[in-house]
Amino acid sequence: MQHDFLQNYGGNTVSRISSVLCTIAYTAMFLPVLLLWYRKYREEMRAGEPSSLLLPLWFISSLPATVLSGHPFNHYYILCFVPLVIMTSVLFYQNVKFPRYSFLFLCIVSIISQGFCSGRNIRWLWDMSFIDYALITREAAHQRVLNIRADQAFFYMGDFRTFDRYAFTDHVDIMFGAGAEKRYLNDLAQHPPLVMTPFNACMTGNAERSVCDVLKKNYTLIYSVNALTQRKGKLPYFSLDLYRLAKESK
């Protein structure tokens, strides 16, 4: 199943190029570490000493894995980042002198990244504060919930149990592409007790017309929240509609 998923997960050409460029940029920030490691352990590496080769080989083998998916996600670079940090720590422990300003670019990028992530997290916390998780947890009552493109965070925050094995927002679309509609209809034909969608999904195009027809016919909307007014043309992540299967439809 993972193999099938990854086959459909590849990014488009622009994303693939961005992924490679981001990986090159991140690696450039650690060039002083790589160069000093080679200078320090050059003889041991040439002699095939495992302790000097392990971390560089870990880093090199992580590079293709980082760009394999074709998506420029920062967290993918952790595969390379871990051996680089260990190498840096070892060099500091060995009292190796780094050139002045070796980590200037890294510090600048880190500060910018922290500012961006902090702002995003504050915005997400604000959005989440509009949702009564205690209420939706009681409504779910440990019943299985079918997710149709809503944010997967609700499964953790609301203590939901997933009806379909694909719980993430876009996993059904990634796996089945144009067949996602059929997948959702097959799920709905099994009468899941609860269905979760983004807020007003039928009006915003986040759910197909046939899916909306089934929801309208067989389900009752029991909870709806738009965390904030539309921001830059997008609804906040943490907006949802929660439907319960009507008794006469069981």
Short mmCIF file of C-alpha atoms in Angstrom, two decimals:
data_model
loop_
_atom_site.label_atom_id
_atom_site.label_comp_id
_atom_site.label_asym_id
_atom_site.label_seq_id
_atom_site.Cartn_x
_atom_site.Cartn_y
_atom_site.Cartn_z
CA MET A 1 0.00 0.00 0.00
CA GLN A 2 2.86 2.37 0.81
CA HIS A 3 4.49 1.57 -2.53
CA ASP A 4 1.24 2.37 -4.37
CA PHE A 5 0.86 5.60 -2.44
CA LEU A 6 4.40 6.78 -3.18
CA GLN A 7 3.94 6.02 -6.88
CA ASN A 8 1.09 8.53 -6.95
CA TYR A 9 2.70 11.03 -4.60
CA GLY A 10 5.36 12.48 -6.87
CA GLY A 11 5.29 16.24 -7.36
CA ASN A 12 5.05 18.04 -10.68
CA THR A 13 8.07 19.39 -12.53
CA VAL A 14 8.09 22.73 -10.70
CA SER A 15 7.89 21.01 -7.32
CA ARG A 16 10.68 18.61 -8.24
CA ILE A 17 12.96 21.44 -9.32
CA SER A 18 12.09 23.38 -6.14
CA SER A 19 12.87 20.32 -4.05
CA VAL A 20 16.32 19.97 -5.60
CA LEU A 21 17.07 23.70 -5.25
CA CYS A 22 15.98 23.74 -1.60
CA THR A 23 18.16 20.73 -0.84
CA ILE A 24 21.15 22.41 -2.50
CA ALA A 25 20.52 25.63 -0.54
CA TYR A 26 20.27 23.82 2.80
CA THR A 27 23.40 21.82 2.06
CA ALA A 28 25.29 25.00 1.18
CA MET A 29 24.63 26.28 4.71
CA PHE A 30 26.57 23.31 6.07
CA LEU A 31 29.48 23.36 3.62
CA PRO A 32 31.91 24.52 6.36
CA VAL A 33 31.01 21.41 8.37
CA LEU A 34 31.55 19.07 5.42
CA LEU A 35 34.85 20.69 4.47
CA LEU A 36 36.21 20.71 8.01
CA TRP A 37 35.14 17.11 8.54
CA TYR A 38 37.03 16.08 5.42
CA ARG A 39 40.07 18.10 6.48
CA LYS A 40 40.01 16.64 9.98
CA TYR A 41 39.41 12.99 9.04
CA ARG A 42 40.86 12.85 5.54
CA GLU A 43 43.45 10.17 6.31
CA GLU A 44 40.98 8.03 8.28
CA MET A 45 38.42 8.26 5.47
CA ARG A 46 40.99 7.22 2.88
CA ALA A 47 41.93 4.29 5.09
CA GLY A 48 38.29 3.25 5.28
CA GLU A 49 37.92 3.92 9.01
CA PRO A 50 34.20 3.29 9.76
CA SER A 51 33.97 5.96 12.47
CA SER A 52 35.03 8.65 10.00
CA LEU A 53 32.93 7.37 7.09
CA LEU A 54 29.62 6.61 8.79
CA LEU A 55 28.29 10.17 9.10
CA PRO A 56 29.36 11.37 5.62
CA LEU A 57 27.84 8.25 4.04
CA TRP A 58 24.65 8.78 6.06
CA PHE A 59 24.47 12.34 4.76
CA ILE A 60 25.21 11.42 1.13
CA SER A 61 22.67 8.58 1.08
CA SER A 62 20.04 10.92 2.55
CA LEU A 63 20.29 13.41 -0.33
CA PRO A 64 18.42 11.33 -2.95
CA ALA A 65 15.89 10.25 -0.33
CA THR A 66 15.21 13.91 0.47
CA VAL A 67 14.29 14.82 -3.12
CA LEU A 68 12.72 11.49 -4.10
CA SER A 69 9.13 12.56 -3.50
CA GLY A 70 9.52 15.71 -5.56
CA HIS A 71 7.98 17.93 -2.87
CA PRO A 72 10.01 20.82 -1.39
CA PHE A 73 8.97 20.20 2.22
CA ASN A 74 11.49 21.53 4.72
CA HIS A 75 11.02 18.66 7.15
CA TYR A 76 12.25 16.15 4.54
CA TYR A 77 15.74 17.61 4.94
CA ILE A 78 15.86 16.23 8.51
CA LEU A 79 17.24 13.06 6.91
CA CYS A 80 20.35 15.07 5.98
CA PHE A 81 20.20 17.48 8.89
CA VAL A 82 20.72 14.85 11.61
CA PRO A 83 24.14 13.56 10.43
CA LEU A 84 25.26 17.14 9.74
CA VAL A 85 24.40 18.22 13.30
CA ILE A 86 26.22 15.19 14.73
CA MET A 87 29.26 16.01 12.61
CA THR A 88 29.16 19.60 13.84
CA SER A 89 28.98 18.42 17.46
CA VAL A 90 31.92 16.06 16.99
CA LEU A 91 34.03 18.80 15.43
CA PHE A 92 33.24 21.19 18.28
CA TYR A 93 34.12 18.44 20.77
CA GLN A 94 37.42 17.98 18.97
CA ASN A 95 38.08 21.74 19.33
CA VAL A 96 38.16 22.27 15.58
CA LYS A 97 38.22 25.98 14.77
CA PHE A 98 35.45 27.07 12.43
CA PRO A 99 36.01 30.09 10.16
CA ARG A 100 34.31 33.25 11.30
CA TYR A 101 30.74 33.65 10.05
CA SER A 102 30.55 29.94 9.10
CA PHE A 103 26.99 29.73 10.33
CA LEU A 104 25.81 33.25 9.47
CA PHE A 105 23.58 32.12 6.61
CA LEU A 106 22.19 29.29 8.75
CA CYS A 107 21.37 31.72 11.58
CA ILE A 108 19.61 34.14 9.22
CA VAL A 109 17.50 31.36 7.69
CA SER A 110 16.71 29.97 11.15
CA ILE A 111 15.53 33.35 12.45
CA ILE A 112 13.31 33.92 9.40
CA SER A 113 11.94 30.39 9.66
CA GLN A 114 11.20 30.74 13.37
CA GLY A 115 9.35 33.98 12.74
CA PHE A 116 7.25 32.41 10.00
CA CYS A 117 6.49 29.25 11.99
CA SER A 118 5.62 31.19 15.14
CA GLY A 119 3.15 33.35 13.22
CA ARG A 120 1.59 30.28 11.62
CA ASN A 121 1.29 28.46 14.94
CA ILE A 122 -0.36 31.46 16.60
CA ARG A 123 -2.82 31.67 13.69
CA TRP A 124 -3.58 27.95 13.96
CA LEU A 125 -4.09 28.15 17.72
CA TRP A 126 -6.51 31.03 17.17
CA ASP A 127 -8.42 29.04 14.56
CA MET A 128 -8.55 25.97 16.79
CA SER A 129 -9.91 27.97 19.72
CA PHE A 130 -13.24 28.37 17.87
CA ILE A 131 -13.90 24.62 17.89
CA ASP A 132 -15.61 22.84 20.77
CA TYR A 133 -13.55 19.67 20.83
CA ALA A 134 -15.30 18.40 23.96
CA LEU A 135 -18.61 18.61 22.11
CA ILE A 136 -17.49 16.81 18.94
CA THR A 137 -15.77 14.14 21.03
CA ARG A 138 -19.04 13.46 22.83
CA GLU A 139 -20.92 13.44 19.53
CA ALA A 140 -18.48 10.95 18.03
CA ALA A 141 -18.62 8.69 21.10
CA HIS A 142 -15.81 6.52 19.68
CA GLN A 143 -17.77 5.81 16.50
CA ARG A 144 -15.90 5.70 13.22
CA VAL A 145 -15.67 8.93 11.24
CA LEU A 146 -15.28 9.13 7.47
CA ASN A 147 -13.05 12.05 6.54
CA ILE A 148 -13.79 13.76 3.23
CA ARG A 149 -10.93 16.24 2.78
CA ALA A 150 -11.15 17.82 6.25
CA ASP A 151 -7.99 18.38 8.27
CA GLN A 152 -6.61 15.23 9.86
CA ALA A 153 -5.88 17.10 13.12
CA PHE A 154 -9.50 16.53 14.14
CA PHE A 155 -8.80 12.83 14.57
CA TYR A 156 -6.33 13.67 17.33
CA MET A 157 -8.04 16.67 18.85
CA GLY A 158 -11.51 15.08 18.82
CA ASP A 159 -10.40 11.52 19.62
CA PHE A 160 -12.04 10.24 16.43
CA ARG A 161 -11.67 6.75 14.95
CA THR A 162 -11.18 6.71 11.21
CA PHE A 163 -13.67 4.88 8.97
CA ASP A 164 -11.47 4.78 5.87
CA ARG A 165 -7.82 3.81 6.21
CA TYR A 166 -6.91 7.09 4.52
CA ALA A 167 -7.47 9.72 7.19
CA PHE A 168 -5.35 12.59 5.90
CA THR A 169 -6.88 15.48 3.97
CA ASP A 170 -5.52 14.61 0.54
CA HIS A 171 -4.54 10.93 0.75
CA VAL A 172 -7.61 9.64 -1.10
CA ASP A 173 -7.00 12.16 -3.90
CA ILE A 174 -3.33 11.15 -4.07
CA MET A 175 -4.12 7.43 -4.16
CA PHE A 176 -7.08 7.43 -6.52
CA GLY A 177 -6.86 10.69 -8.48
CA ALA A 178 -10.01 11.02 -10.59
CA GLY A 179 -11.34 7.92 -8.81
CA ALA A 180 -11.51 9.72 -5.45
CA GLU A 181 -15.21 10.44 -5.96
CA LYS A 182 -15.93 6.74 -6.46
CA ARG A 183 -13.91 5.89 -3.35
CA TYR A 184 -15.93 8.30 -1.22
CA LEU A 185 -19.21 7.00 -2.66
CA ASN A 186 -18.18 3.42 -1.86
CA ASP A 187 -17.38 4.50 1.69
CA LEU A 188 -20.72 6.27 2.03
CA ALA A 189 -22.52 3.17 0.72
CA GLN A 190 -21.28 1.38 3.85
CA HIS A 191 -23.14 3.92 6.01
CA PRO A 192 -20.37 5.35 8.20
CA PRO A 193 -21.93 6.66 11.44
CA LEU A 194 -20.27 10.07 11.06
CA VAL A 195 -18.85 12.02 8.14
CA MET A 196 -16.53 14.99 8.42
CA THR A 197 -15.92 17.55 5.66
CA PRO A 198 -14.39 21.01 5.44
CA PHE A 199 -16.79 23.82 6.31
CA ASN A 200 -19.44 24.26 3.62
CA ALA A 201 -17.62 21.75 1.40
CA CYS A 202 -20.46 21.40 -1.10
CA MET A 203 -20.48 25.14 -1.79
CA THR A 204 -16.70 25.55 -1.95
CA GLY A 205 -16.03 22.58 -4.25
CA ASN A 206 -14.29 20.47 -1.62
CA ALA A 207 -16.85 17.70 -2.13
CA GLU A 208 -18.27 16.33 -5.39
CA ARG A 209 -21.93 16.87 -6.24
CA SER A 210 -22.71 13.14 -6.00
CA VAL A 211 -21.11 12.98 -2.55
CA CYS A 212 -23.11 16.03 -1.46
CA ASP A 213 -26.32 14.39 -2.71
CA VAL A 214 -25.69 11.37 -0.48
CA LEU A 215 -24.93 13.60 2.51
CA LYS A 216 -28.08 15.65 1.92
CA LYS A 217 -30.24 12.54 1.57
CA ASN A 218 -28.86 10.32 4.34
CA TYR A 219 -27.09 12.55 6.86
CA THR A 220 -27.89 15.31 9.31
CA LEU A 221 -25.50 18.16 9.99
CA ILE A 222 -24.84 18.13 13.73
CA TYR A 223 -21.90 20.51 14.08
CA SER A 224 -20.52 23.24 11.86
CA VAL A 225 -17.87 25.85 12.48
CA ASN A 226 -16.05 28.36 10.33
CA ALA A 227 -13.09 29.21 12.53
CA LEU A 228 -12.65 32.61 10.90
CA THR A 229 -13.93 34.54 7.97
CA GLN A 230 -12.23 33.64 4.70
CA ARG A 231 -8.58 34.66 4.73
CA LYS A 232 -6.88 35.30 1.40
CA GLY A 233 -9.54 33.27 -0.37
CA LYS A 234 -8.97 30.22 1.81
CA LEU A 235 -10.88 28.83 4.75
CA PRO A 236 -8.76 28.15 7.84
CA TYR A 237 -7.50 24.60 8.25
CA PHE A 238 -9.59 24.01 11.33
CA SER A 239 -13.06 24.61 9.91
CA LEU A 240 -15.40 21.65 9.56
CA ASP A 241 -18.87 20.21 9.13
CA LEU A 242 -19.76 17.05 11.03
CA TYR A 243 -22.64 14.86 9.84
CA ARG A 244 -24.46 12.01 11.57
CA LEU A 245 -26.18 9.17 9.70
CA ALA A 246 -29.96 9.55 9.88
CA LYS A 247 -31.68 6.66 11.67
CA GLU A 248 -33.96 5.90 8.75
CA SER A 249 -30.90 5.53 6.47
CA LYS A 250 -29.25 2.77 8.51
#
